[in-house]
Each structure stands twice: as C-alpha cells, then as structure tokens.
Short mmCIF file of C-alpha atoms and ligand atoms in Angstrom, two decimals:
data_model
loop_
_atom_site.label_atom_id
_atom_site.label_comp_id
_atom_site.label_asym_id
_atom_site.label_seq_id
_atom_site.Cartn_x
_atom_site.Cartn_y
_atom_site.Cartn_z
CA MET H 202 113.27 120.04 74.67
CA SER H 203 111.57 121.92 77.39
CA ARG H 204 112.39 120.37 81.04
CA VAL H 205 109.19 119.30 83.45
CA TYR H 206 108.72 119.78 86.40
CA VAL H 207 106.24 119.33 89.29
CA ALA H 208 104.45 122.48 90.52
CA SER H 209 102.65 120.95 93.42
CA VAL H 210 101.20 117.36 95.23
CA GLY H 211 98.14 116.34 96.43
CA TYR H 212 96.54 112.75 97.76
CA THR H 213 93.90 111.52 100.29
CA THR H 214 94.56 109.43 102.89
CA VAL H 215 94.98 105.79 101.85
CA GLY H 216 92.28 103.44 103.25
CA ASP H 217 88.23 102.55 103.62
CA HIS H 218 86.40 105.81 102.30
CA TRP H 219 83.14 104.68 103.10
CA ASN H 220 81.79 108.04 102.11
CA LYS H 221 84.08 108.89 99.04
CA SER H 222 82.67 108.13 95.30
CA ILE H 223 85.80 107.59 93.54
CA LEU H 224 85.04 111.12 91.77
CA ASP H 225 84.99 112.62 95.50
CA LEU H 226 88.51 110.52 96.03
CA ALA H 227 89.75 111.94 92.60
CA ILE H 228 88.84 115.84 93.23
CA GLU H 229 89.82 115.99 97.60
CA ALA H 230 93.77 115.14 95.36
CA GLY H 231 92.90 117.07 92.46
CA PHE H 232 92.58 120.03 94.25
CA GLN H 233 94.91 119.46 96.55
CA ALA H 234 97.13 119.87 93.84
CA LEU H 235 95.36 122.64 91.77
CA THR H 236 95.52 124.97 95.82
CA GLY H 237 99.66 124.02 96.12
CA ALA H 238 100.30 125.76 93.08
CA PRO H 239 97.32 128.55 92.38
CA LYS H 240 98.77 130.37 89.32
CA VAL H 241 99.38 127.27 87.43
CA LYS H 242 96.26 126.95 85.14
CA PRO H 243 96.46 123.13 83.83
CA GLU H 244 96.21 122.37 79.97
CA GLN H 245 95.22 118.91 80.36
CA LEU H 246 94.37 116.34 82.37
CA VAL H 247 95.00 112.70 82.89
CA VAL H 248 93.61 110.15 85.09
CA GLY H 249 95.49 106.93 85.86
CA ASN H 250 93.08 104.60 86.69
CA MET H 251 92.40 100.69 86.15
CA PHE H 252 88.70 99.88 86.76
CA SER H 253 86.61 101.58 87.55
CA GLY H 254 83.65 100.35 85.67
CA LEU H 255 84.31 97.25 87.68
CA SER H 256 84.16 99.16 90.78
CA SER H 257 81.79 102.43 90.36
CA ARG H 258 80.18 101.36 87.27
CA GLN H 259 81.66 104.77 86.33
CA GLU H 260 84.06 104.85 82.69
CA HIS H 261 84.55 108.00 80.67
CA LEU H 262 86.91 109.13 84.29
CA GLY H 263 88.71 111.94 82.04
CA ALA H 264 85.57 113.85 81.33
CA LEU H 265 84.15 113.99 85.08
CA VAL H 266 87.11 114.48 86.42
CA VAL H 267 87.67 118.12 84.74
CA ASN H 268 83.98 118.63 85.14
CA GLY H 269 84.40 117.77 89.08
CA LEU H 270 87.49 119.92 88.48
CA GLY H 271 85.08 123.13 87.48
CA LEU H 272 87.58 122.76 84.34
CA THR H 273 85.26 122.51 82.00
CA GLY H 274 86.61 122.45 78.05
CA LEU H 275 89.87 121.53 79.82
CA PRO H 276 90.84 117.65 77.20
CA GLY H 277 90.98 114.93 79.89
CA PHE H 278 91.37 111.57 79.53
CA LYS H 279 91.81 107.83 81.38
CA VAL H 280 95.37 105.54 80.89
CA GLU H 281 95.11 102.43 81.97
CA ALA H 282 98.18 99.46 82.38
CA ALA H 283 96.99 98.06 84.99
CA CYS H 284 98.47 98.58 88.76
CA ALA H 285 101.29 100.68 86.58
CA SER H 286 98.11 102.93 85.36
CA GLY H 287 98.81 105.65 87.40
CA GLY H 288 102.88 105.66 86.23
CA MET H 289 101.39 105.86 82.91
CA ALA H 290 99.55 108.23 83.56
CA SER H 291 102.15 110.13 84.39
CA LEU H 292 104.74 108.95 81.47
CA ALA H 293 101.88 110.49 78.42
CA VAL H 294 101.76 114.15 81.01
CA PHE H 295 105.39 114.13 81.28
CA ASN H 296 106.09 113.52 77.12
CA MET H 297 102.95 116.04 75.86
CA LEU H 298 105.08 118.40 78.00
CA LYS H 299 108.98 117.17 76.96
CA ALA H 300 107.15 118.00 73.60
CA GLY H 301 106.33 121.12 73.89
CA GLN H 302 102.46 120.74 72.70
CA ILE H 303 101.26 121.97 76.70
CA ASP H 304 103.00 124.65 79.34
CA SER H 305 101.01 122.22 82.30
CA ALA H 306 99.02 119.16 83.33
CA LEU H 307 97.33 117.60 85.98
CA VAL H 308 97.82 114.32 86.47
CA VAL H 309 95.48 112.12 89.07
CA GLY H 310 95.73 108.57 89.92
CA VAL H 311 92.23 107.25 91.47
CA GLU H 312 91.11 103.51 92.35
CA LYS H 313 87.85 102.84 94.71
CA MET H 314 88.55 99.32 96.11
CA ARG H 315 86.26 98.70 98.98
CA ASP H 316 83.35 98.97 97.42
CA LEU H 317 83.92 95.74 96.00
CA ASP H 318 83.90 92.48 97.92
CA PRO H 319 86.97 91.09 98.58
CA GLY H 320 86.25 88.10 95.05
CA GLU H 321 85.66 90.66 93.04
CA VAL H 322 88.64 92.26 94.37
CA SER H 323 90.66 89.91 93.04
CA GLN H 324 88.78 88.90 89.64
CA ALA H 325 89.52 92.33 88.70
CA LEU H 326 93.12 92.73 90.16
CA CYS H 327 93.16 89.34 88.19
CA ALA H 328 91.80 90.53 84.85
CA ALA H 329 95.44 92.23 83.92
CA GLU H 330 96.76 88.88 83.33
CA SER H 331 95.34 86.77 80.32
CA ALA H 332 91.98 85.73 80.85
CA GLU H 333 91.96 82.63 78.30
CA TYR H 334 95.08 81.18 80.15
CA THR H 335 95.21 81.72 83.96
CA GLN H 336 92.35 83.47 85.26
CA PHE H 337 89.96 80.57 83.18
CA PHE H 338 92.05 78.15 84.98
CA GLY H 339 91.50 79.62 88.54
CA ALA H 340 94.94 81.09 88.63
CA SER H 341 94.27 84.89 91.34
CA PHE H 342 96.90 87.59 91.12
CA VAL H 343 98.42 86.35 94.05
CA SER H 344 98.52 83.41 93.64
CA LEU H 345 100.73 83.34 90.36
CA ASN H 346 103.13 85.60 92.22
CA ALA H 347 102.95 82.97 95.32
CA MET H 348 104.46 80.50 92.50
CA LEU H 349 107.11 83.26 92.29
CA ALA H 350 107.95 83.66 94.92
CA ARG H 351 108.32 79.90 95.47
CA LEU H 352 110.66 80.00 92.83
CA TYR H 353 112.36 82.55 94.03
CA MET H 354 113.75 81.12 97.70
CA TYR H 355 114.13 77.45 96.02
CA GLU H 356 116.28 78.73 93.15
CA PHE H 357 118.56 81.45 95.36
CA ASP H 358 117.58 79.81 99.10
CA VAL H 359 116.04 82.69 100.55
CA SER H 360 114.41 81.69 103.77
CA ARG H 361 111.13 83.19 104.74
CA ASP H 362 112.68 85.84 106.96
CA ASP H 363 114.74 87.22 104.06
CA LEU H 364 111.82 87.06 101.97
CA SER H 365 109.95 89.16 104.67
CA ALA H 366 111.97 91.46 104.71
CA PHE H 367 110.11 94.74 102.69
CA PRO H 368 107.27 93.68 104.18
CA VAL H 369 109.35 94.75 107.85
CA LEU H 370 110.90 98.11 105.97
CA ALA H 371 107.79 99.37 104.48
CA HIS H 372 105.51 99.01 107.69
CA ARG H 373 108.42 101.00 109.99
CA ASN H 374 108.65 103.23 107.10
CA ALA H 375 104.85 103.98 107.39
CA VAL H 376 104.16 104.65 111.42
CA ASN H 377 105.47 108.36 110.75
CA ALA H 378 103.35 109.21 107.37
CA THR H 379 100.36 110.48 107.97
CA HIS H 380 98.72 109.53 104.47
CA ALA H 381 99.29 105.67 105.10
CA GLN H 382 96.37 102.66 105.17
CA PHE H 383 98.59 100.48 108.10
CA ARG H 384 100.85 103.14 110.44
CA LYS H 385 102.27 100.22 112.51
CA GLU H 386 105.36 98.50 112.84
CA VAL H 387 105.41 94.81 112.00
CA SER H 388 108.43 91.92 113.33
CA TYR H 389 110.04 89.77 111.73
CA GLU H 390 107.59 87.17 113.48
CA ASP H 391 104.44 88.58 112.67
CA VAL H 392 105.13 88.12 108.79
CA ALA H 393 106.32 84.42 109.70
CA ARG H 394 102.50 83.83 111.09
CA SER H 395 100.20 86.19 109.41
CA MET H 396 98.00 83.84 107.75
CA VAL H 397 98.20 82.18 104.13
CA ILE H 398 97.17 83.32 101.45
CA SER H 399 98.17 81.56 98.95
CA ASP H 400 102.12 79.32 99.87
CA PRO H 401 104.80 80.25 100.34
CA LEU H 402 102.95 84.24 100.58
CA ARG H 403 100.66 85.70 103.98
CA LEU H 404 98.64 87.76 104.42
CA LEU H 405 101.39 90.10 105.57
CA ASP H 406 103.58 89.28 101.99
CA CYS H 407 100.53 91.46 100.15
CA ALA H 408 100.14 95.03 99.84
CA PRO H 409 96.33 95.60 101.07
CA VAL H 410 93.47 96.57 99.69
CA GLY H 411 91.86 100.27 99.96
CA ASP H 412 90.94 103.09 98.76
CA GLY H 413 92.61 106.55 97.59
CA ALA H 414 93.94 109.55 95.05
CA ALA H 415 96.97 111.20 94.42
CA ALA H 416 97.71 114.29 91.95
CA LEU H 417 100.12 116.06 90.32
CA LEU H 418 100.82 119.12 89.13
CA LEU H 419 103.27 119.31 86.08
CA VAL H 420 105.15 122.57 84.43
CA SER H 421 107.19 122.76 81.50
CA GLU H 422 110.18 125.16 82.10
CA ASP H 423 108.79 128.30 81.03
CA LEU H 424 106.32 128.19 83.64
CA ALA H 425 108.66 126.86 86.44
CA GLY H 426 108.80 131.03 87.63
CA GLN H 427 105.51 130.45 89.32
CA VAL H 428 105.95 127.44 91.56
CA LYS H 429 106.61 128.09 95.30
CA GLY H 430 109.88 126.31 97.02
CA PRO H 431 112.25 124.00 95.56
CA LEU H 432 112.58 123.25 91.93
CA VAL H 433 112.33 118.90 91.99
CA GLU H 434 112.64 118.41 87.89
CA MET H 435 110.99 115.35 86.69
CA ALA H 436 114.42 114.74 84.48
CA ALA H 437 113.08 111.43 82.37
CA ALA H 438 109.81 109.00 82.16
CA GLU H 439 110.11 105.92 80.01
CA SER H 440 108.37 102.32 80.20
CA ALA H 441 108.93 99.21 79.40
CA THR H 442 106.60 95.75 78.95
CA ASN H 443 107.53 91.88 79.07
CA ARG H 444 106.50 88.54 78.03
CA PHE H 445 102.61 89.21 78.82
CA SER H 446 102.33 86.11 81.19
CA LEU H 447 104.82 85.04 83.97
CA TYR H 448 104.60 81.39 82.36
CA GLU H 449 105.70 82.62 78.83
CA ARG H 450 109.26 83.96 79.66
CA ASP H 451 112.52 82.11 79.59
CA ASP H 452 113.86 83.81 83.06
CA MET H 453 110.59 83.84 85.44
CA LEU H 454 112.48 85.60 87.98
CA ASP H 455 114.32 88.40 86.05
CA PHE H 456 111.91 91.46 85.56
CA ALA H 457 112.63 92.24 82.55
CA ALA H 458 110.05 95.40 82.32
CA THR H 459 111.72 96.83 84.91
CA ARG H 460 115.01 96.75 83.96
CA LEU H 461 114.35 97.88 80.51
CA ALA H 462 112.64 101.00 81.49
CA ALA H 463 114.82 101.76 84.81
CA HIS H 464 117.99 101.52 81.69
CA LYS H 465 116.05 103.85 79.42
CA ALA H 466 114.55 106.17 82.21
CA LEU H 467 118.60 106.62 83.89
CA LYS H 468 119.90 106.97 80.15
CA SER H 469 117.62 108.98 79.28
CA ALA H 470 118.48 111.54 82.79
CA GLY H 471 122.12 110.77 82.04
CA LEU H 472 123.05 109.38 85.57
CA SER H 473 123.24 106.12 86.56
CA ILE H 474 121.65 104.07 89.14
CA ASN H 475 124.60 104.59 92.30
CA ASP H 476 123.30 108.26 91.56
CA VAL H 477 120.33 107.77 93.06
CA ASP H 478 119.59 108.37 96.76
CA TYR H 479 115.31 108.82 97.08
CA LEU H 480 114.12 105.08 95.98
CA GLU H 481 110.38 104.14 95.37
CA VAL H 482 110.16 100.23 94.56
CA HIS H 483 106.74 98.75 93.78
CA ASP H 484 106.51 95.98 96.56
CA ALA H 485 102.55 94.59 96.13
CA PHE H 486 104.39 91.53 96.82
CA SER H 487 107.44 91.11 99.32
CA VAL H 488 108.84 88.74 96.07
CA VAL H 489 108.35 91.61 93.62
CA ALA H 490 110.16 94.28 95.93
CA SER H 491 113.01 91.66 95.77
CA LEU H 492 112.53 91.00 92.11
CA SER H 493 112.14 94.68 91.92
CA VAL H 494 115.64 95.86 93.39
CA GLU H 495 117.74 93.05 91.49
CA ALA H 496 116.32 94.49 87.90
CA LEU H 497 117.47 97.82 88.95
CA GLY H 498 120.51 96.78 89.75
CA LEU H 499 120.97 97.91 93.11
CA SER H 500 121.17 94.05 94.04
CA LYS H 501 122.56 90.64 92.61
CA LYS H 502 120.48 88.62 91.44
CA GLY H 503 119.08 86.34 94.88
CA GLN H 504 119.97 88.76 96.84
CA GLY H 505 117.86 91.64 96.75
CA ALA H 506 116.27 90.51 99.97
CA ARG H 507 118.86 89.30 101.45
CA ASP H 508 120.13 93.00 100.82
CA ALA H 509 117.20 94.52 102.24
CA ARG H 510 116.82 92.18 105.83
CA GLU H 511 120.88 93.23 105.76
CA GLY H 512 119.67 97.54 105.69
CA LYS H 513 120.89 98.08 102.18
CA TYR H 514 116.74 99.94 101.79
CA ALA H 515 116.47 100.69 105.34
CA ARG H 516 115.86 104.88 106.13
CA GLU H 517 119.26 104.55 108.47
CA ASN H 518 122.65 104.02 106.90
CA GLY H 519 121.01 102.87 103.16
CA LEU H 520 119.66 103.45 100.40
CA ALA H 521 115.60 104.82 101.48
CA THR H 522 113.28 103.36 100.39
CA ASN H 523 109.78 103.63 100.34
CA CYS H 524 109.65 105.73 103.27
CA PHE H 525 105.81 106.10 103.36
CA GLY H 526 105.82 102.50 103.11
CA GLY H 527 105.74 102.22 100.04
CA LEU H 528 102.65 99.61 98.45
CA LYS H 529 102.81 97.34 101.62
CA GLY H 530 102.34 99.90 104.30
CA ARG H 531 100.90 103.33 102.65
CA GLY H 532 98.60 101.41 100.66
CA HIS H 533 97.98 99.88 96.92
CA PRO H 534 94.78 101.49 95.76
CA VAL H 535 95.89 100.35 92.40
CA GLY H 536 95.42 103.55 89.51
CA ALA H 537 96.66 104.84 91.86
CA THR H 538 99.90 103.88 93.29
CA GLY H 539 102.02 105.60 90.85
CA VAL H 540 101.33 109.00 91.19
CA TYR H 541 101.44 107.89 95.15
CA GLN H 542 105.13 107.29 94.43
CA LEU H 543 105.86 109.78 92.53
CA ALA H 544 103.49 112.77 94.80
CA GLU H 545 106.32 110.48 97.53
CA THR H 546 109.29 111.04 95.21
CA TYR H 547 108.85 115.05 95.47
CA LEU H 548 108.31 115.76 99.23
CA GLN H 549 111.66 113.78 100.04
CA LEU H 550 113.35 115.64 96.53
CA ALA H 551 111.92 119.16 98.26
CA HIS H 552 112.61 117.94 101.42
CA LYS H 553 108.79 118.22 102.53
CA ALA H 554 108.75 114.75 104.26
CA GLY H 555 108.33 114.72 108.00
CA PRO H 556 109.33 112.97 109.64
CA ASN H 557 111.19 110.37 107.11
CA GLN H 558 113.24 112.77 105.50
CA VAL H 559 116.13 111.64 104.14
CA ASP H 560 119.10 113.80 104.24
CA ASP H 561 120.14 115.43 100.93
CA ALA H 562 118.01 113.52 98.60
CA SER H 563 118.54 114.88 95.52
CA VAL H 564 117.52 111.84 92.88
CA GLY H 565 114.81 110.07 93.30
CA LEU H 566 114.13 106.65 91.08
CA ALA H 567 110.54 105.67 91.48
CA GLN H 568 109.35 102.67 89.88
CA ASN H 569 105.55 101.19 89.29
CA VAL H 570 104.69 97.67 87.29
CA GLY H 571 101.93 96.43 85.84
CA GLY H 572 100.92 92.86 86.39
CA VAL H 573 104.09 90.67 87.41
CA ASP H 574 106.27 92.70 85.75
CA THR H 575 104.53 92.67 82.56
CA THR H 576 104.71 96.00 81.60
CA ALA H 577 106.86 98.98 84.37
CA VAL H 578 107.14 103.03 84.84
CA VAL H 579 110.23 104.07 85.65
CA HIS H 580 110.53 107.86 86.85
CA VAL H 581 113.64 109.71 87.51
CA LEU H 582 113.35 112.88 89.64
CA ARG H 583 115.91 116.20 90.11
CA ARG H 584 116.06 118.64 92.23
CA SER H 585 117.70 121.20 90.97
CA MET N 224 81.22 88.40 79.43
CA LYS N 225 79.15 85.28 77.59
CA LEU N 226 82.14 83.17 78.71
CA SER N 227 80.74 79.94 76.71
CA ILE N 228 81.37 81.77 73.46
CA SER N 229 85.62 82.41 74.19
CA TYR N 230 85.27 78.59 75.10
CA TRP N 231 84.08 77.12 72.26
CA ARG N 232 86.59 79.26 69.86
CA LEU N 233 89.22 77.76 72.47
CA LYS N 234 88.03 74.27 72.49
CA ASP N 235 90.93 72.53 70.48
CA ARG N 236 93.85 74.31 72.76
CA TYR N 237 91.97 73.29 76.28
CA TYR N 238 90.95 69.90 75.31
CA ARG N 239 94.06 68.19 73.74
CA LEU N 240 96.46 71.09 74.42
CA VAL N 241 97.02 72.27 70.89
CA GLY N 242 99.58 74.96 70.37
CA VAL N 243 101.31 76.16 67.78
CA ARG N 244 104.29 75.52 65.38
CA CYS N 245 107.04 77.97 64.26
CA GLU N 246 107.16 76.52 59.98
CA GLU N 247 110.64 78.17 59.94
CA CYS N 248 112.36 77.13 63.70
CA LYS N 249 110.31 74.59 64.34
CA ASN N 250 109.90 75.87 68.31
CA GLU N 251 106.26 75.33 69.75
CA PHE N 252 104.12 77.81 71.68
CA PHE N 253 101.65 77.23 74.34
CA PRO N 254 99.49 79.38 74.43
CA PRO N 255 99.88 80.19 70.59
CA VAL N 256 101.73 82.97 69.69
CA TYR N 257 100.96 85.32 66.59
CA VAL N 258 104.97 85.63 65.81
CA CYS N 259 107.98 82.98 66.10
CA ARG N 260 109.22 83.36 69.31
CA ARG N 261 112.87 83.04 68.38
CA CYS N 262 112.95 83.43 65.05
CA GLY N 263 110.03 85.57 64.23
CA SER N 264 108.26 84.15 61.49
CA ARG N 265 104.91 84.46 61.30
CA SER N 266 104.61 81.10 59.82
CA LEU N 267 102.78 79.22 62.54
CA THR N 268 100.43 76.03 62.01
CA ASP N 269 98.91 74.22 64.89
CA LYS N 270 100.24 71.47 67.27
CA GLU N 271 98.92 69.59 69.47
CA MET N 272 101.73 69.32 72.64
CA PRO N 273 103.74 66.97 74.84
CA LYS N 274 101.32 65.71 78.04
CA THR N 275 104.19 65.30 80.31
CA GLY N 276 106.28 67.74 81.91
CA LYS N 277 107.66 68.58 85.27
CA ILE N 278 106.85 71.18 87.87
CA LEU N 279 109.05 74.17 88.10
CA THR N 280 107.09 75.87 90.43
CA TYR N 281 103.63 75.76 92.33
CA THR N 282 101.10 77.10 95.18
CA GLU N 283 98.80 75.78 97.16
CA LEU N 284 95.89 78.41 97.15
CA LYS N 285 93.16 79.41 100.13
CA GLU N 286 90.75 81.13 98.15
CA THR N 287 89.77 80.78 94.64
CA LEU N 288 88.12 82.93 92.45
CA ALA N 289 84.90 83.46 91.99
CA GLY N 290 82.88 79.81 90.41
CA PHE N 291 85.79 77.96 92.11
CA GLU N 292 84.84 77.70 95.01
CA ASP N 293 84.49 74.36 95.11
CA GLN N 294 87.62 73.54 94.29
CA GLU N 295 89.93 75.24 97.65
CA PRO N 296 91.82 75.06 98.55
CA MET N 297 93.70 75.09 95.18
CA LEU N 298 96.76 73.40 93.64
CA LEU N 299 97.98 75.88 90.77
CA GLY N 300 101.64 74.69 88.79
CA ILE N 301 103.76 76.24 86.38
CA ILE N 302 104.18 73.31 84.35
CA GLN N 303 107.61 72.79 81.97
CA LEU N 304 106.28 70.06 79.38
CA ASP N 305 108.67 67.81 77.80
CA ASN N 306 109.49 69.72 74.31
CA GLY N 307 110.65 72.83 76.84
CA VAL N 308 106.84 74.78 76.65
CA ARG N 309 105.98 76.08 79.92
CA ILE N 310 102.12 76.02 81.19
CA LEU N 311 100.10 77.02 83.85
CA GLY N 312 97.75 75.24 85.52
CA GLN N 313 95.87 73.23 88.55
CA ILE N 314 97.39 70.06 90.18
CA VAL N 315 94.57 67.49 91.23
CA ASP N 316 94.71 64.19 92.58
CA THR N 317 96.86 65.19 95.35
CA ALA N 318 97.97 67.81 98.63
CA ALA N 319 100.34 69.90 98.43
CA GLU N 320 102.24 68.20 101.06
CA ASN N 321 103.09 66.19 98.41
CA LEU N 322 104.73 67.88 96.07
CA SER N 323 108.24 69.04 95.20
CA ILE N 324 109.79 71.18 92.36
CA GLY N 325 110.86 68.79 89.63
CA ASP N 326 108.19 66.43 90.51
CA ARG N 327 106.47 64.63 87.28
CA VAL N 328 103.14 65.74 86.16
CA LYS N 329 100.99 64.63 83.37
CA ALA N 330 97.90 66.57 81.78
CA VAL N 331 94.50 64.89 82.63
CA PHE N 332 90.95 66.01 81.09
CA ARG N 333 88.50 67.22 83.74
CA LYS N 334 86.32 69.50 84.92
CA ILE N 335 87.34 73.44 85.10
CA GLN N 336 84.33 75.26 86.40
CA GLU N 337 80.44 74.88 86.55
CA HIS N 338 78.31 78.32 86.30
CA GLY N 339 75.80 78.31 89.43
CA SER N 340 73.19 80.04 86.85
CA SER N 341 73.27 78.73 83.98
CA GLY N 342 74.42 74.86 85.29
CA GLN N 343 76.98 75.87 82.17
CA ILE N 344 79.91 72.80 83.01
CA PHE N 345 83.49 74.24 81.13
CA TYR N 346 86.17 71.37 81.00
CA GLY N 347 90.03 71.17 80.38
CA TYR N 348 93.59 70.02 80.70
CA LYS N 349 94.38 69.86 84.50
CA PHE N 350 97.73 68.39 86.29
CA VAL N 351 98.39 65.04 88.04
CA ARG N 352 101.73 63.15 89.53
CA THR N 353 102.67 60.55 87.74
ZN1 LIG Y 298 110.77 80.50 64.37
#
C-alpha cells in the first residue's frame, strides 16, 4: 500500500462571488493547487459537490472541470454525500492512490449557493433529508438541528452561553483568515441576541451561505520527491453512516457516524485521539460542533459545549480547533467544505498557516459531516 | 418532481400512520424499513401505529420551506409514539410557549401543503396536545 501525500492546496475566498460561475470557482482553486506543484501531472480528477444541478443547472462536473483545467482526456467524476461531498471526494482519491491504481490526483470541492434565493438554498440543503417523511412535512435542515439543540440543552443542562462557545471561537479564529467569509469577532451577547431562526438556534449558531471552491493535489509516495517544502501525509481517510433520519435513532445525541469513522481512521493511522494536536470539526451548527467533539472522544457526553466555553478547544492553550474559522467563520459552501478543512489542516501541519499557526502542529484530524451526522468522513493528516 | 405521485403511493402512511411490524420479533417501525432494525429479518408487514405519544423535542421554525409560507411560524416535533416508535411531524393548535418536552400529543388528520399553481392539496398527520 502506497503512502499518500498532499502536494499542494488551493482555495477561493468564501462568500458572494456574483461574477463567478461554479466552473470559474472550481478552476480558480484547481489552478492554484496545480501551480503549487508544477511537476505533478494529475491522473484523475474528483469533484465534491452537493447540488450543482439545482444551483447552476449543471451536472457532469467531472468532465466539465477537467476541460476547464485544459486537461481533456483525464478521467473525472463527481462525488455527492450532502455536506460531506468534499470529504468523500478526497476519500475516493485517497483509496485510489493507496491501492496504487494512480500516482497523482486532483480533488476539487465546489458549491455555488448565492445564485439561489434563501428559500431555494433551504430546499437544496433539505434534499439531504428524507423527501417522504421529513421534507414533506415542512421540516427544513435547520429545524432538525434546532430540535437536536433543544434536546441537548435539556438532557445535559447546557446553557445558551455554553452553546455559543463554538461560534464565538470560530469567529475569533476567522479574523486572521484571509479566505474566511466573516472576519469579525462575535461576543456571547451577540450570539444570544441574534435573530431566532428555529428556536433555540439563532442566526449566529448557524454557518452562513456562501460560494467557494477548494482543491487538493494528492500524490503517492513515488511522486513525493516532486513536492516542495514540508511533506504532509494523508495518513487515513475513513467514512461511516448513522441511521438516515435523526428521529430513527435510539440515541439522537450520539453522533455514531463520526464516532465510527474517527475510530477507523485513527486505528488505520496507528494513532489515538490524544495524538491529535490540530482539529477541524464540522460546526455547521453550534450543537453539531459540540456533539462532534463528544463523538470524537475529546469531550465527555454532554460536556462538549461546556468544554469549549472553558477553553479546551482554544488556539491558545487548548486543542487548536477550526483555526481558520470553521464552517461558521470561514463559511460553508457545502460541497467544498470538506476540502477546505483538509487544505487548512495541511496549512497548519506544513507550518504555512500565518497568524493563526499552531506551534508544532504535527497530527491533524478533520471531520466532515453530511446530514445530521448521517454520513461522516474523517481524515487524519500527519507531518512527515 | 411530481409530488402527487409519491403522495398517492404513500397515502396510507400519511393518512393512518401505517408503518411496518417485524414478523419475527414483533418490533414496529415508522417510517417503514426493509430490514428489521432489531433482528435483521426481512419479513415485515404493514401495521397501523398508535396515534398517541409524547414530545421528545420540538422547535419553532420561523422561515418555512417553499409551499409552507402560510403556516409560519411552524411548530415541529419529534414524537415518541406509545409503541416506542419516533416520528417527525408538525404540532398544531397551540403556540411554542405552551410546549414542553414530555407533553402528551395525539395524531390528527390535517392539510400538510397546498400547491399554489396546481391547487392540489396534500393531507397527512400532524399532532395536537392532549
Ligand atoms: Zn425483527
């Protein structure tokens, strides 16, 4: 089995790209990654994307992006796993490299969200949930997460301010991230006073809507010599699923997909969760970040939000988490998110993270989720 | 997507909460499953669910999905029916401030959505406090 390395990364800023199409965004990120390692010629393209058919009346993104990159002839396909599409695209490439089938590949995660009206975005996101038993009754994606948040607060006596800890942390970290959508700190009071979206979740509990694309150029160990600068290994990529709908689960507060995927990934990398010194969690909603750190085994059940409030996941003196703002601050262009997380983890481990660089970061874990922990993809990256 | 076709297929599910029961271990499921979650059996037959239960969690959604605007704000809940099955549905005829986790509810037959262009009306279950 070959080892897999990150040769380079690319990403656009996240936000309103009124003058750029979904293809423009994918090419911008893709070119950056290719330019970072000019000697590497990819043998495969995989695109992570959730709803290009709805947002841009465009499917067939594999061939479209291959042609846009000027690489006609190269095989390319799209991977869809709701908000975990980006992570899953990387996992698909990881497995091909690991198996020795190819020696180099480009992963591009992309989503165009702002061409849709807000109501259309809700509809598109909700397509990750059951059409017959969730969408039919009018339950949007945020409403499911809101019901999860109420249950979490009720079961574990979690306060409004406890829940706000992850959004506050994310925004603080996003200030120095040049590609982040919201580079502005928010206070506990700001979160508590923001508009109610679906009680108890408020605007600042929820990741924003934005356009963006991110890319990774991955190589096998045979091509690792072509990589300039510090070598970062993609040590493991694993995925798992939970029962499809939240309400079908015996314990709704157990993110079993995340737990299983993380267990497999750490085992495959020969590491334990205590070896991780940089973390990217899927903070699409405040409650999701809290339940994720619990499922990863970093916080005890019911303690994730409180631990965050007490500084456990702070850049200073904690397990540095979401140092470019996470989904909440950097933004959440859904199909691109998992690839942003990996690009950012790479920047930390390559010690190229700029003002938010974590001292001596050497093992990074990135958790990307589709639905309410319905699909989870967990990657482990390691500085060589 | 022609909602009218999937709706027609699912009328018994939506109107009478017809789920399934496992022939082997007698556990019940709604929405229906193809494989029993408890014993793995594929022998499942239709079974009407009980119409009463309690609220496990709920929310008041301020902005609804398209087609539900006339129902804003919408109360949604996850209900545990008296056979242990959990389902999602709207809670109606009350306001958020009256709701608590653990409240008893029963299923009622109501209009779910109305399609502006076609005028089609879709019916199904919602929940009211008892
Ligand atoms: Zn059974």
